XYZ file of C-alpha atoms in Angstrom:
526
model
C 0.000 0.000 0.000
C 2.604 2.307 0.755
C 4.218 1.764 -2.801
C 0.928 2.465 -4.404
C 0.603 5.803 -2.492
C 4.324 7.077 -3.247
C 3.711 5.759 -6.831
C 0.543 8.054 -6.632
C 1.970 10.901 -5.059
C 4.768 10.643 -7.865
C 2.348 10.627 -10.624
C 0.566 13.705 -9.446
C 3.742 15.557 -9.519
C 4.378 14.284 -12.988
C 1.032 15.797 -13.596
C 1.351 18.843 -12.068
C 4.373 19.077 -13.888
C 3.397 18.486 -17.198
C 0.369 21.127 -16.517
C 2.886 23.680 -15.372
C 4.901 23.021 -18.668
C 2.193 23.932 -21.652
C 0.871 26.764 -20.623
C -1.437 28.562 -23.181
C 0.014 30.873 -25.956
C -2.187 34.067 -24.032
C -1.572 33.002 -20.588
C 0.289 35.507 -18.303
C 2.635 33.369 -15.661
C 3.606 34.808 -12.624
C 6.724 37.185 -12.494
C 8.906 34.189 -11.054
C 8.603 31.680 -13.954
C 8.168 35.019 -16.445
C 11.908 35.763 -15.354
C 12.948 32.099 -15.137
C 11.334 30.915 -18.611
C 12.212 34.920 -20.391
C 15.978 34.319 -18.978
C 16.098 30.752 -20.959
C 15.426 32.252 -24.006
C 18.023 34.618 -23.751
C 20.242 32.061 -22.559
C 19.585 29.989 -25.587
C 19.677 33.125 -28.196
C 22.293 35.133 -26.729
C 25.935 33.387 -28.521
C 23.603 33.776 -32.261
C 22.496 37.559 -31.314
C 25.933 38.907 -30.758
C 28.105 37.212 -33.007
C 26.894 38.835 -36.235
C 27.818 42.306 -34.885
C 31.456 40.647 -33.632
C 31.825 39.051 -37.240
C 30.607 42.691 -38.961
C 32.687 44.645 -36.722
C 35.866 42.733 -36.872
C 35.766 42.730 -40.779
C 35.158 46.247 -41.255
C 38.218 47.039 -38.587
C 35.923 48.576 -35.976
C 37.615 49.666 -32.996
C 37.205 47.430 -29.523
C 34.547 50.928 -28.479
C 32.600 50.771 -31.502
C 32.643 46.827 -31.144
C 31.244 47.208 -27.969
C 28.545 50.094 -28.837
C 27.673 47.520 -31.924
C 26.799 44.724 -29.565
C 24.784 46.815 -26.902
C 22.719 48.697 -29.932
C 22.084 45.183 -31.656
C 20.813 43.677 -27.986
C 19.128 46.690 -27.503
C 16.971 46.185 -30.710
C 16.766 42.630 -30.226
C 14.308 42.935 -26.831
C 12.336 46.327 -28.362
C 12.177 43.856 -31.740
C 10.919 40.784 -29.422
C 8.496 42.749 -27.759
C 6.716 44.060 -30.762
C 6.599 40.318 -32.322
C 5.134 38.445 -29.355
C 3.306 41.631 -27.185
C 1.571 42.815 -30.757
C 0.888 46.240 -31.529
C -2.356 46.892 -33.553
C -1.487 44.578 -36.618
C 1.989 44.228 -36.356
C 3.984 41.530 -34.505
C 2.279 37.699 -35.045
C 1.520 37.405 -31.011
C 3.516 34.218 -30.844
C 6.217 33.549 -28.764
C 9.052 34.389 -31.332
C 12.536 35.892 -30.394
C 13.753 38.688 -33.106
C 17.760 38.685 -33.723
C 19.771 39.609 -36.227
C 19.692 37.481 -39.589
C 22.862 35.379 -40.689
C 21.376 36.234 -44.168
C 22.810 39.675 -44.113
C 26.425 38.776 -42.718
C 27.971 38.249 -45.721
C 26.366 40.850 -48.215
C 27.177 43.604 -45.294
C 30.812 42.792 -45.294
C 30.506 42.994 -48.710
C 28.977 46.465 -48.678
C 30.746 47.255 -45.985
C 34.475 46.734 -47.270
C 33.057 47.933 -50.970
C 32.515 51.595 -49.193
C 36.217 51.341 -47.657
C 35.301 49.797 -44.068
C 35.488 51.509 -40.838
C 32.372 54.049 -39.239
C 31.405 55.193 -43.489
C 30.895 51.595 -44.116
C 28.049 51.361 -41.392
C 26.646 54.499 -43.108
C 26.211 52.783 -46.451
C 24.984 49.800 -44.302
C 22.541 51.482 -42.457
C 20.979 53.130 -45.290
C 20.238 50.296 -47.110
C 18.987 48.332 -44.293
C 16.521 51.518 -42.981
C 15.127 51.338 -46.636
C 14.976 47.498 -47.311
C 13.025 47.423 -42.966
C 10.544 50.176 -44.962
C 9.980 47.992 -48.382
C 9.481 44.650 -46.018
C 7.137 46.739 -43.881
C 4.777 48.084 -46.864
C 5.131 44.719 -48.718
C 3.503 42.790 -45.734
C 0.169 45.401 -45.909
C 0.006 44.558 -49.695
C -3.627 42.443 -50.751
C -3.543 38.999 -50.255
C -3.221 37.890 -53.522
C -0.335 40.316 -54.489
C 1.199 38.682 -51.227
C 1.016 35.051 -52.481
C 2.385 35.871 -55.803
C 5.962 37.110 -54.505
C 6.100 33.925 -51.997
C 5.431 31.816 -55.162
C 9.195 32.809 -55.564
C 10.636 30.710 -53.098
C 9.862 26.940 -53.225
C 11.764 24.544 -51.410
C 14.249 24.112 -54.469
C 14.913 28.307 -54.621
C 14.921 28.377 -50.583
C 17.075 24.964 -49.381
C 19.124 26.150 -52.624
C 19.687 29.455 -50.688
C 20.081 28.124 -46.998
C 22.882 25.917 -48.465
C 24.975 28.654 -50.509
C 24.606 30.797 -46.850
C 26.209 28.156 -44.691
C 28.958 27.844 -47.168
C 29.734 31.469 -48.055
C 29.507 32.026 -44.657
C 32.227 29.136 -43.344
C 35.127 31.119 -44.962
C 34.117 33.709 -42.416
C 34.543 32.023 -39.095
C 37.511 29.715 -40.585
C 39.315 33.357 -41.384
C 38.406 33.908 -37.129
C 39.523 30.967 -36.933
C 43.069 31.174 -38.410
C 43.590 34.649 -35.756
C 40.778 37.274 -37.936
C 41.871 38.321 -41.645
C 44.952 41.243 -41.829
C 45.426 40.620 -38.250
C 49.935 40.357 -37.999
C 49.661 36.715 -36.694
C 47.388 35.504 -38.593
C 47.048 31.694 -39.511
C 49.683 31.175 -36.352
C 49.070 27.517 -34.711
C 47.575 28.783 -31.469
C 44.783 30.320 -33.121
C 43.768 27.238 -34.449
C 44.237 25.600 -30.934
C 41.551 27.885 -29.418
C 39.412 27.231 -32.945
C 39.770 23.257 -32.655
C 39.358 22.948 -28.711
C 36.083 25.553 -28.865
C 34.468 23.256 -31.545
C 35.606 19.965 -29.783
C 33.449 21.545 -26.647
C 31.008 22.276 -28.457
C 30.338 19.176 -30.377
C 30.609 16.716 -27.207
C 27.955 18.962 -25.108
C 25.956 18.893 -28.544
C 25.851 14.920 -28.115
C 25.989 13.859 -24.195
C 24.261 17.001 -22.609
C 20.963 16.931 -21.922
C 18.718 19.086 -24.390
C 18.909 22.347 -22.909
C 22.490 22.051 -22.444
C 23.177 21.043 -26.096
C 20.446 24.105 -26.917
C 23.418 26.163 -25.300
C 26.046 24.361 -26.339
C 27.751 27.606 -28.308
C 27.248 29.811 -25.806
C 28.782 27.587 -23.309
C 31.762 26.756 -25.954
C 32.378 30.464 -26.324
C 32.636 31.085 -22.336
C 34.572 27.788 -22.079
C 37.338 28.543 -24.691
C 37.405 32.758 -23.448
C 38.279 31.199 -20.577
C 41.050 29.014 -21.324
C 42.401 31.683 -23.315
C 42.103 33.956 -20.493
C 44.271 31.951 -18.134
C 46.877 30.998 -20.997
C 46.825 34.741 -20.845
C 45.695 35.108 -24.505
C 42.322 36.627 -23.774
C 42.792 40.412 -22.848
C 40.081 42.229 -20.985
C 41.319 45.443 -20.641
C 38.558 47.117 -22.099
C 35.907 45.798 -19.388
C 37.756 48.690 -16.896
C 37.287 51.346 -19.663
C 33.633 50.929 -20.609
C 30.715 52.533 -18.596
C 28.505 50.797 -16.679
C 25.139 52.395 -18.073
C 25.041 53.253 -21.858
C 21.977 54.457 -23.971
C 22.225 53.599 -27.696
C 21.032 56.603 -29.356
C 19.602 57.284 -33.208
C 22.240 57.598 -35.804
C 25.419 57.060 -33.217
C 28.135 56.901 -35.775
C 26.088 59.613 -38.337
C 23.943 60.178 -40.864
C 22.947 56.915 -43.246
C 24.137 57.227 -46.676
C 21.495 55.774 -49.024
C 22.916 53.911 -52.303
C 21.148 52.047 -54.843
C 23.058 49.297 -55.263
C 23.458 48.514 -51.664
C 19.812 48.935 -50.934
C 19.026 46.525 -53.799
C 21.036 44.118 -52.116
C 19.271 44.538 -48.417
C 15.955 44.160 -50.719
C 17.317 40.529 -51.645
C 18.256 39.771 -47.863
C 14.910 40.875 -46.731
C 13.004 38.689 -49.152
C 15.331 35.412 -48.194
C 14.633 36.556 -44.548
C 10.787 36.708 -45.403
C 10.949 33.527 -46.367
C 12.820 32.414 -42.668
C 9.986 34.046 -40.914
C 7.179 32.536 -42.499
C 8.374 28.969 -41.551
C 9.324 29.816 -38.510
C 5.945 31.346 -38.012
C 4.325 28.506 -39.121
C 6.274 25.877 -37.070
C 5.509 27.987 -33.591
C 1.900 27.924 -34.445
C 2.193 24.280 -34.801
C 3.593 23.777 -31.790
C 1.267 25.837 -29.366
C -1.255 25.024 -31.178
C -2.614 28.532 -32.415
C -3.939 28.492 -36.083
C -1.484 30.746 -38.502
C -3.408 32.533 -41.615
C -2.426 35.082 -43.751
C -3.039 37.254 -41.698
C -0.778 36.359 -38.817
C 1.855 35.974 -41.620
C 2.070 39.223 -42.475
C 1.842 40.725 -39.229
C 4.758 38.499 -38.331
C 6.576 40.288 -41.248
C 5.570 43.410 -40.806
C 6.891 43.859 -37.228
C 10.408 42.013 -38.916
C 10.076 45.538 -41.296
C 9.457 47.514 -38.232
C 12.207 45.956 -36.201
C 15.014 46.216 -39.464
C 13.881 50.050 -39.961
C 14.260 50.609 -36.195
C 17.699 48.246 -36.408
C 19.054 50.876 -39.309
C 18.365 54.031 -37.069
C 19.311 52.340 -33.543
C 23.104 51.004 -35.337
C 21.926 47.827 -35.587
C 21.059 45.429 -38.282
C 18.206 43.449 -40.027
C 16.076 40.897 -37.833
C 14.466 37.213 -38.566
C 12.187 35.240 -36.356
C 15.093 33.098 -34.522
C 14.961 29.468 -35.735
C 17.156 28.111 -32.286
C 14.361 30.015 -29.710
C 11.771 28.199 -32.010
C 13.256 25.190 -31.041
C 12.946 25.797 -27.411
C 9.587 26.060 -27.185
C 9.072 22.952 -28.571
C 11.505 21.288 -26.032
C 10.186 23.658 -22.498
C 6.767 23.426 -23.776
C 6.456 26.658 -22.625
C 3.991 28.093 -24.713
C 3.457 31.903 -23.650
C 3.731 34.357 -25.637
C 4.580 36.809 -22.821
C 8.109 34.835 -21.847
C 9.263 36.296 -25.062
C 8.299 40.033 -23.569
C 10.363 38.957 -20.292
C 13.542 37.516 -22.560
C 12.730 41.114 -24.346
C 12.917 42.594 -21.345
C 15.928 40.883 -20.194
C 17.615 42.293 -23.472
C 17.131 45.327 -23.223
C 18.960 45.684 -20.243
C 21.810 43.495 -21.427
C 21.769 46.627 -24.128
C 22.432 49.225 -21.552
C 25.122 47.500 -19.952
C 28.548 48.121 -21.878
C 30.544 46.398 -19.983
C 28.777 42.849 -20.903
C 29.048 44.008 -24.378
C 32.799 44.230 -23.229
C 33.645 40.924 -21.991
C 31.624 39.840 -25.059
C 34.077 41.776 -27.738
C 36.928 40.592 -25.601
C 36.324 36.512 -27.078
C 39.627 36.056 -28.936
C 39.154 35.297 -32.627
C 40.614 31.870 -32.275
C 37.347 31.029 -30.017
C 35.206 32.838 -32.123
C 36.123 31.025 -35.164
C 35.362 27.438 -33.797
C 31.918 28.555 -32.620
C 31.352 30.567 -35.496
C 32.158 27.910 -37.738
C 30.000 25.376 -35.979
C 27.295 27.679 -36.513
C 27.660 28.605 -40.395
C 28.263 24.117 -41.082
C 24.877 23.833 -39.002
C 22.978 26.375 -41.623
C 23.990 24.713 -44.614
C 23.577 21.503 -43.056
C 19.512 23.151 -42.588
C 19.900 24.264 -46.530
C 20.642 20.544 -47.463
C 17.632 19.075 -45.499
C 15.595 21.344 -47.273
C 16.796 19.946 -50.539
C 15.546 16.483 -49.269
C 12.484 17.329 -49.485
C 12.601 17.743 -53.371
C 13.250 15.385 -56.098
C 16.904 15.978 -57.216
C 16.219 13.205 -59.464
C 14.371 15.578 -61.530
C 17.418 16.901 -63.814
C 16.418 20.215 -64.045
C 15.956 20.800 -59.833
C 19.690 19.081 -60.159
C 20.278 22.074 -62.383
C 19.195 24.931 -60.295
C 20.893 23.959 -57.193
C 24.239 22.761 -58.764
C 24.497 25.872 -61.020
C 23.316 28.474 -58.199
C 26.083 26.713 -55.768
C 28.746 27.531 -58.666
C 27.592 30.681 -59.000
C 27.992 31.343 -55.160
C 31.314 30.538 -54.729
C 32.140 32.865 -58.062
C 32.754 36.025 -55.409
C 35.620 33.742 -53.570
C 37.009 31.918 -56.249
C 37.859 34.835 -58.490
C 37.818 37.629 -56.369
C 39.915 39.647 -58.640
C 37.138 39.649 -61.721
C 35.620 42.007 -59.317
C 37.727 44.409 -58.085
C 39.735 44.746 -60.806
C 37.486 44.852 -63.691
C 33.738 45.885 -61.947
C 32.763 49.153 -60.752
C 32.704 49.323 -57.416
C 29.085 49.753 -57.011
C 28.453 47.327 -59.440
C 30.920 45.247 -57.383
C 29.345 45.889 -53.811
C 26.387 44.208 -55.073
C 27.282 41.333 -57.026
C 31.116 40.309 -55.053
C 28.808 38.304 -53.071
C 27.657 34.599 -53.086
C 24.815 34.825 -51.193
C 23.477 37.807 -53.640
C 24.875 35.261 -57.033
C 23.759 32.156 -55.272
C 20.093 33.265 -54.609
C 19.328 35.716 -57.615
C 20.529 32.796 -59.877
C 18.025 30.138 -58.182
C 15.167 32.583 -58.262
C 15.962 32.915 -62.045
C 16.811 29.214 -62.812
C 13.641 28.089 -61.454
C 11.348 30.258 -62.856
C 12.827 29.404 -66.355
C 12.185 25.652 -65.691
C 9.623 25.267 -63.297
C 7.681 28.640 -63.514
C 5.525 29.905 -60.587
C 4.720 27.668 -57.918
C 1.199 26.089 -57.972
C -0.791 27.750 -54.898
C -1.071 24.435 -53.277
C 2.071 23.908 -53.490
C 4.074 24.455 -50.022
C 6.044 27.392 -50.041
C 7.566 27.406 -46.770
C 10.303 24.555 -46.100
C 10.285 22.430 -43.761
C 13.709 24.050 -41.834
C 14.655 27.679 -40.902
C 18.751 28.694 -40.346
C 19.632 27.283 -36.871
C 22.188 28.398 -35.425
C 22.474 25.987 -32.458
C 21.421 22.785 -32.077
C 17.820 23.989 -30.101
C 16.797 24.553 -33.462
C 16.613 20.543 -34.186
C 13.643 19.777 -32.703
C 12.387 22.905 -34.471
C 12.622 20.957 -37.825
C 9.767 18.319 -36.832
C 7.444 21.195 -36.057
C 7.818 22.521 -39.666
C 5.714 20.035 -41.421
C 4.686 20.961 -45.123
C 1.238 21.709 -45.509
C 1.503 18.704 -48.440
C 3.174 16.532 -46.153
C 0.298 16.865 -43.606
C -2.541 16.520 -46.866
C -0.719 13.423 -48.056
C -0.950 11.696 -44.350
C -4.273 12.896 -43.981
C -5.680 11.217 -47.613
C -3.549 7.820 -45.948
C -5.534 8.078 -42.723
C -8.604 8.768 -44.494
C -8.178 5.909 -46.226
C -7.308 3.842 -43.563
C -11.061 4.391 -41.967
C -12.172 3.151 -44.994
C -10.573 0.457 -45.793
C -11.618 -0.333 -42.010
C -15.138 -0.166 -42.950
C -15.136 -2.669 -45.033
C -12.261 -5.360 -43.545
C -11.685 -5.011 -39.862
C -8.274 -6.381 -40.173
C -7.937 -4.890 -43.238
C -8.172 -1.821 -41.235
C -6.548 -2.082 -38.337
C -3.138 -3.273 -40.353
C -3.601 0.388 -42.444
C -4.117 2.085 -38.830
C -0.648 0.721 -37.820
C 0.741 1.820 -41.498
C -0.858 5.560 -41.119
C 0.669 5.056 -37.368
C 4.109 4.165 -38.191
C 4.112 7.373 -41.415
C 3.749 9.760 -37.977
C 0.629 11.140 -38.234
C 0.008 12.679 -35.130
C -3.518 12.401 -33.354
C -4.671 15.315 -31.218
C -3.841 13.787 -28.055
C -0.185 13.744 -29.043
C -0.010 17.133 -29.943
């Protein structure tokens, strides 16, 4: 008897438990687990919200001040970008629980703007131009009619998007092998010890990415980067003199480093980055919905995208940078089961305070680049690794899908192959848009498969089935983005199923276990 009742009083906790753990997307929780649940998120976020400024600073030979100011202004954004996507503000922001950062899409085509306009504080000018105007166009195309909507989506099926996810892992893998090898023009670079740091960071990271427990692994480049900063720091290769210098309190103000300089040819590439991005959000918007079980329309759609317009304008005025629904923060819902929206306003929260706090940003600018290249690296294999399991999903037998992806991946590495046919023999405008794979890689799939496969049907999915993790929370992420075919197909199997059951009762129960073992999932599982 006394087993049955500690058997009983374990099973209640269990259930208490498991209530406590799926609380409703609207549901406000009390200020403790708001705080506990909000920190989490920023826990799991964090390493992929400040490395783009680190990366973007570091190439255009920012000094370790502006390095700092770049980090605080980007976390800044990132909680006041949060808040609007998960709080909601008349029809803007999808009121899901979705953590804004800034987009790995843009790294590369800002470094490429950024050294095309000579680097340094001017280069953030030409950046910041183009981003303010491409936030503006992303804003006004999300209030566009419904049908006008649609049509520019038909752009991107799986072949044009997994096509584009995998050229961005691999353009971008150059960038943390060159942190790697001690940061590009630095006086020791490609010395040993910098691939040391690069090789022990990434060891780290990969065991706690396969023996820790979920959350842990969610973390895993976070806790790689504080690992290997550490090392450093008592090898006495990690210097954090700057910590002592910065302020405790700092306010990121409008325009800090000037007025934005507004150029064509650099806005036109921000226009392509924000419709890849577009692209990011919609899946990811659809794959939270899944998961707490809130329908997504249209409608929710382009309020999603129209606070990631909102967020990028604001981003170009506060010295920041564009933002994307976070694939990795995705993820964690779907492990925490947390479902409420309002833990994203308390990880917002949480942000925004990290953004007033230079010296954070400090110790964060003081990671040596031989650290920084082994996370950084782990990262940018992870998103083409998410690029090439969106190819899966279509048939590369089909000779010309073969075509678009294999010509678009030449096409992408063009910029780093032959660097010199554009500097040397391109005008530099000209050059600051096209001396860049992602820009080559993506207009040339766009093109490619409209000359071979056309528009895509409307009942055809346009949203893949994987967003751009940058840690490994984003896994479980994956399962939640299930194609709207996908789901029709199991359906017509179950469907058929009950009838075959109708007429043989073993008939039927053998398709059951067949629908069964394809996955469908019944509403008690979800």
């Amino acid at each position: 008897m006394k087993g049955k009742a500690e058997m009983a009083r374990v099973a209640a906790r269990l259930s208490d438990s498991g209530q406590q753990s799926t609380h409703p997307v609207d549901e406000v929780l009390p200020l403790p687990k708001l705080a506990l649940y909000g920190f989490q998120h920023v826990l799991a976020f964090y390493a992929g919200a400040v490395i783009v400024p680190i990366i973007v600073g570091n190439a255009l030979k920012l000094s370790p001040e502006q390095l700092v100011y770049l980090i605080n202004a980007d976390l800044f954004t990132c909680g006041i970008a949060s808040i609007i996507q998960a709080w909601g503000i008349g029809r803007i922001g999808a009121r899901l629980p979705l953590i804004q950062g800034v987009t790995f899409t843009a790294v590369s085509p800002m470094i490429a703007i950024g050294l095309g306009a000579g680097g340094g504080t001017a280069a953030l000018l030409v950046i910041y131009g183009a981003v303010i105007t491409a936030g503006i166009a992303t804003f006004a195309f999300a209030w566009l009619p419904a049908k006008a909507f649609r049509t520019v989506m038909r752009l991107f099926p799986p072949v044009v998007t997994g096509t584009v996810i995998t050229v961005l892992g691999i353009v971008l893998i150059p960038v943390g092998l060159n942190d790697a090898a001690g940061g590009l023009g630095s006086p020791d670079f490609g010395e040993p010890e910098h691939f040391a740091y690069a090789g022990g960071t990434m060891l780290f990271i990969l065991v706690l990415m396969k023996l820790g427990r979920p959350f842990v692994s969610s973390i895993s480049i976070l806790l790689g980067l504080v690992g290997g900063t550490a090392v450093a720091f008592l090898l006495g290769d990690a210097k954090f003199g700057d910590v002592g210098k910065s302020d405790w309190i700092g306010i990121t103000t409008p325009f800090h480093f000037g007025v934005p300089k507004f150029e064509w040819f650099p806005i036109l590439l921000m226009l392509i980055v924000m419709l890849i991005t577009m692209v990011e959000t919609t899946g990811d918007t659809y794959a939270v919905g899944d998961i707490v079980g809130k329908d997504v329309d249209s409608e929710t759609v382009a309020r999603a995208l129209r606070a990631d317009g909102a967020a990028t304008a604001l981003g170009g005025v506060l010295n920041s940078f564009p933002y994307v629904a976070f694939a990795e923060n995705v993820g964690l819902v779907r492990m925490t089961k947390v479902k409420s929206r309002f833990v994203v306003v308390a990880a917002g929260v949480f942000m925004i305070i990290l953004g007033l706090l230079p010296k954070a940003a400090a110790i964060v600018a003081a990671v040596p680049h031989g650290v920084l290249g082994g996370a950084a690296t782990v990262m940018f294999a992870m998103v083409a690794l998410a690029g090439i399991q969106t190819l899966a999903k279509v048939d590369l037998k089909e000779e010309k899908n073969a075509l678009i992806v294999g010509v678009s991946l030449a096409f992408a590495l063009l910029p780093a192959t032959v660097p010199v046919f554009f500097t040397k023999h391109m005008d530099a405008d000209l050059s600051s848009l096209l001396n860049s794979g992602v820009t080559l890689g993506a207009t040339s799939a766009i093109v490619l498969n409209l000359i071979f496969n056309g528009l895509a049907e409307d009942d055809v999915p346009l949203v893949p089935a994987v967003a751009l993790p940058a840690q490994s929370a984003a896994a479980p992420a994956e399962a939640e983005k299930a194609d709207p075919a996908d789901k029709a197909i199991k359906a017509s199997k179950a469907d058929k199923a009950g009838q075959a059951g109708q007429a043989d009762e073993a008939g039927g129960a053998k398709a059951e276990q067949a629908v069964a073992a394809d996955g469908v999932e019944t509403p008690a599982s979800s």
